[in-house]
Amino acid sequence: MAKLSRLILEYIDAYKYLQDLTPIAADCGQLCGARCCHGDEETGMLLFPYEELLLSKAGYTITDAELRGASVKFAVCGGACDRHLRPLSCRIYPYAPVLREGKIEVVPDPRAKPFCPLLIPEAEEYIQTEFISAIEMIFSHLVRYPSMRNFLEAYTQMLEDYGKFM
């Protein structure tokens, strides 16, 4: 229970740390009409281990999902949210943490490439390095928890498998 409490506190710290950090120094939603925020009954984000405990009253529909044979949670978005209560996946979009050789790397999420204009080569120079560094730092702390390590191992493989088709 103490480890779970510490993990939840780490999420709260991560939420605060990322609150004002964004991929670019502008509202990227203006580039694409906020496509990543247009929700429906199937649009949402995978939640990191136990993150649903923080989001139970945030207006998301939390559903069960599967990630490479493991049970995970998925937050279904209604298309509008309180920015202070966004899941971690939303806060780091369109990037994803992967675990390679025991180290966290931050990569463009291959699932976002068809939708997000920030992932075109011409946009790369505008991505704030502070944003990428923050994601790396946060997940370098979170990966110390076995549940997160196991999740990231499966998540990394899923992203790599998905990337093969992009």
PDB file of N, CA, C and O in Angstrom, residues 6-16 47-52 54 88 139 142 147-148:
ATOM      1  N   ARG A   6       3.009   6.059  -2.852  1.00  0.00           N
ATOM      2  CA  ARG A   6       4.136   6.818  -3.412  1.00  0.00           C
ATOM      3  C   ARG A   6       3.978   6.994  -4.919  1.00  0.00           C
ATOM      4  O   ARG A   6       4.278   8.059  -5.463  1.00  0.00           O
ATOM      5  N   LEU A   7       3.502   5.946  -5.591  1.00  0.00           N
ATOM      6  CA  LEU A   7       3.284   6.039  -7.036  1.00  0.00           C
ATOM      7  C   LEU A   7       2.228   7.101  -7.347  1.00  0.00           C
ATOM      8  O   LEU A   7       2.421   7.922  -8.250  1.00  0.00           O
ATOM      9  N   ILE A   8       1.154   7.125  -6.590  1.00  0.00           N
ATOM     10  CA  ILE A   8       0.110   8.127  -6.801  1.00  0.00           C
ATOM     11  C   ILE A   8       0.675   9.528  -6.582  1.00  0.00           C
ATOM     12  O   ILE A   8       0.388  10.455  -7.358  1.00  0.00           O
ATOM     13  N   LEU A   9       1.498   9.694  -5.559  1.00  0.00           N
ATOM     14  CA  LEU A   9       2.132  10.998  -5.322  1.00  0.00           C
ATOM     15  C   LEU A   9       3.050  11.384  -6.474  1.00  0.00           C
ATOM     16  O   LEU A   9       3.133  12.560  -6.849  1.00  0.00           O
ATOM     17  N   GLU A  10       3.727  10.400  -7.055  1.00  0.00           N
ATOM     18  CA  GLU A  10       4.584  10.667  -8.228  1.00  0.00           C
ATOM     19  C   GLU A  10       3.740  11.144  -9.409  1.00  0.00           C
ATOM     20  O   GLU A  10       4.141  12.052 -10.142  1.00  0.00           O
ATOM     21  N   TYR A  11       2.563  10.547  -9.596  1.00  0.00           N
ATOM     22  CA  TYR A  11       1.669  11.006 -10.663  1.00  0.00           C
ATOM     23  C   TYR A  11       1.240  12.452 -10.419  1.00  0.00           C
ATOM     24  O   TYR A  11       1.223  13.264 -11.345  1.00  0.00           O
ATOM     25  N   ILE A  12       0.885  12.764  -9.181  1.00  0.00           N
ATOM     26  CA  ILE A  12       0.469  14.127  -8.855  1.00  0.00           C
ATOM     27  C   ILE A  12       1.594  15.108  -9.160  1.00  0.00           C
ATOM     28  O   ILE A  12       1.373  16.163  -9.759  1.00  0.00           O
ATOM     29  N   ASP A  13       2.820  14.746  -8.782  1.00  0.00           N
ATOM     30  CA  ASP A  13       3.982  15.597  -9.100  1.00  0.00           C
ATOM     31  C   ASP A  13       4.169  15.729 -10.611  1.00  0.00           C
ATOM     32  O   ASP A  13       4.462  16.813 -11.116  1.00  0.00           O
ATOM     33  N   ALA A  14       3.999  14.625 -11.337  1.00  0.00           N
ATOM     34  CA  ALA A  14       4.146  14.659 -12.799  1.00  0.00           C
ATOM     35  C   ALA A  14       3.089  15.559 -13.422  1.00  0.00           C
ATOM     36  O   ALA A  14       3.389  16.353 -14.324  1.00  0.00           O
ATOM     37  N   TYR A  15       1.864  15.455 -12.947  1.00  0.00           N
ATOM     38  CA  TYR A  15       0.788  16.312 -13.462  1.00  0.00           C
ATOM     39  C   TYR A  15       1.155  17.783 -13.258  1.00  0.00           C
ATOM     40  O   TYR A  15       0.997  18.603 -14.161  1.00  0.00           O
ATOM     41  N   LYS A  16       1.633  18.108 -12.066  1.00  0.00           N
ATOM     42  CA  LYS A  16       2.000  19.501 -11.771  1.00  0.00           C
ATOM     43  C   LYS A  16       3.163  19.954 -12.646  1.00  0.00           C
ATOM     44  O   LYS A  16       3.165  21.065 -13.178  1.00  0.00           O
ATOM     45  N   LEU A  47      -4.201   4.333 -19.748  1.00  0.00           N
ATOM     46  CA  LEU A  47      -3.749   4.893 -18.478  1.00  0.00           C
ATOM     47  C   LEU A  47      -2.550   4.105 -17.991  1.00  0.00           C
ATOM     48  O   LEU A  47      -2.445   2.897 -18.220  1.00  0.00           O
ATOM     49  N   PHE A  48      -1.658   4.779 -17.330  1.00  0.00           N
ATOM     50  CA  PHE A  48      -0.510   4.112 -16.735  1.00  0.00           C
ATOM     51  C   PHE A  48      -0.977   3.411 -15.461  1.00  0.00           C
ATOM     52  O   PHE A  48      -2.067   3.699 -14.953  1.00  0.00           O
ATOM     53  N   PRO A  49      -0.221   2.479 -14.937  1.00  0.00           N
ATOM     54  CA  PRO A  49      -0.679   1.662 -13.805  1.00  0.00           C
ATOM     55  C   PRO A  49      -1.211   2.493 -12.639  1.00  0.00           C
ATOM     56  O   PRO A  49      -0.540   3.400 -12.157  1.00  0.00           O
ATOM     57  N   TYR A  50      -2.433   2.174 -12.247  1.00  0.00           N
ATOM     58  CA  TYR A  50      -3.140   2.773 -11.104  1.00  0.00           C
ATOM     59  C   TYR A  50      -3.496   4.244 -11.305  1.00  0.00           C
ATOM     60  O   TYR A  50      -4.021   4.874 -10.396  1.00  0.00           O
ATOM     61  N   GLU A  51      -3.259   4.789 -12.478  1.00  0.00           N
ATOM     62  CA  GLU A  51      -3.587   6.190 -12.721  1.00  0.00           C
ATOM     63  C   GLU A  51      -5.092   6.440 -12.629  1.00  0.00           C
ATOM     64  O   GLU A  51      -5.527   7.548 -12.296  1.00  0.00           O
ATOM     65  N   GLU A  52      -5.879   5.424 -12.878  1.00  0.00           N
ATOM     66  CA  GLU A  52      -7.332   5.581 -12.805  1.00  0.00           C
ATOM     67  C   GLU A  52      -7.794   6.030 -11.420  1.00  0.00           C
ATOM     68  O   GLU A  52      -8.849   6.657 -11.268  1.00  0.00           O
ATOM     69  N   LEU A  54      -6.619   8.388  -9.738  1.00  0.00           N
ATOM     70  CA  LEU A  54      -6.625   9.856  -9.736  1.00  0.00           C
ATOM     71  C   LEU A  54      -7.724  10.446 -10.607  1.00  0.00           C
ATOM     72  O   LEU A  54      -8.056  11.614 -10.483  1.00  0.00           O
ATOM     73  N   LEU A  88      -1.989  11.299 -17.902  1.00  0.00           N
ATOM     74  CA  LEU A  88      -0.594  11.511 -18.271  1.00  0.00           C
ATOM     75  C   LEU A  88      -0.385  11.324 -19.777  1.00  0.00           C
ATOM     76  O   LEU A  88       0.360  12.080 -20.398  1.00  0.00           O
ATOM     77  N   PHE A 139       9.381   9.784 -16.350  1.00  0.00           N
ATOM     78  CA  PHE A 139       9.310   8.335 -16.505  1.00  0.00           C
ATOM     79  C   PHE A 139      10.567   7.637 -15.993  1.00  0.00           C
ATOM     80  O   PHE A 139      10.506   6.463 -15.623  1.00  0.00           O
ATOM     81  N   LEU A 142       9.335   7.116 -12.558  1.00  0.00           N
ATOM     82  CA  LEU A 142       8.219   6.166 -12.478  1.00  0.00           C
ATOM     83  C   LEU A 142       8.636   4.729 -12.774  1.00  0.00           C
ATOM     84  O   LEU A 142       8.046   3.793 -12.232  1.00  0.00           O
ATOM     85  N   SER A 147       5.297  -2.190 -11.335  1.00  0.00           N
ATOM     86  CA  SER A 147       4.096  -2.142 -12.174  1.00  0.00           C
ATOM     87  C   SER A 147       4.326  -1.255 -13.395  1.00  0.00           C
ATOM     88  O   SER A 147       3.871  -1.564 -14.499  1.00  0.00           O
ATOM     89  N   MET A 148       5.047  -0.160 -13.213  1.00  0.00           N
ATOM     90  CA  MET A 148       5.344   0.730 -14.333  1.00  0.00           C
ATOM     91  C   MET A 148       6.356   0.098 -15.277  1.00  0.00           C
ATOM     92  O   MET A 148       6.212   0.184 -16.504  1.00  0.00           O
TER      93      MET A 148
END
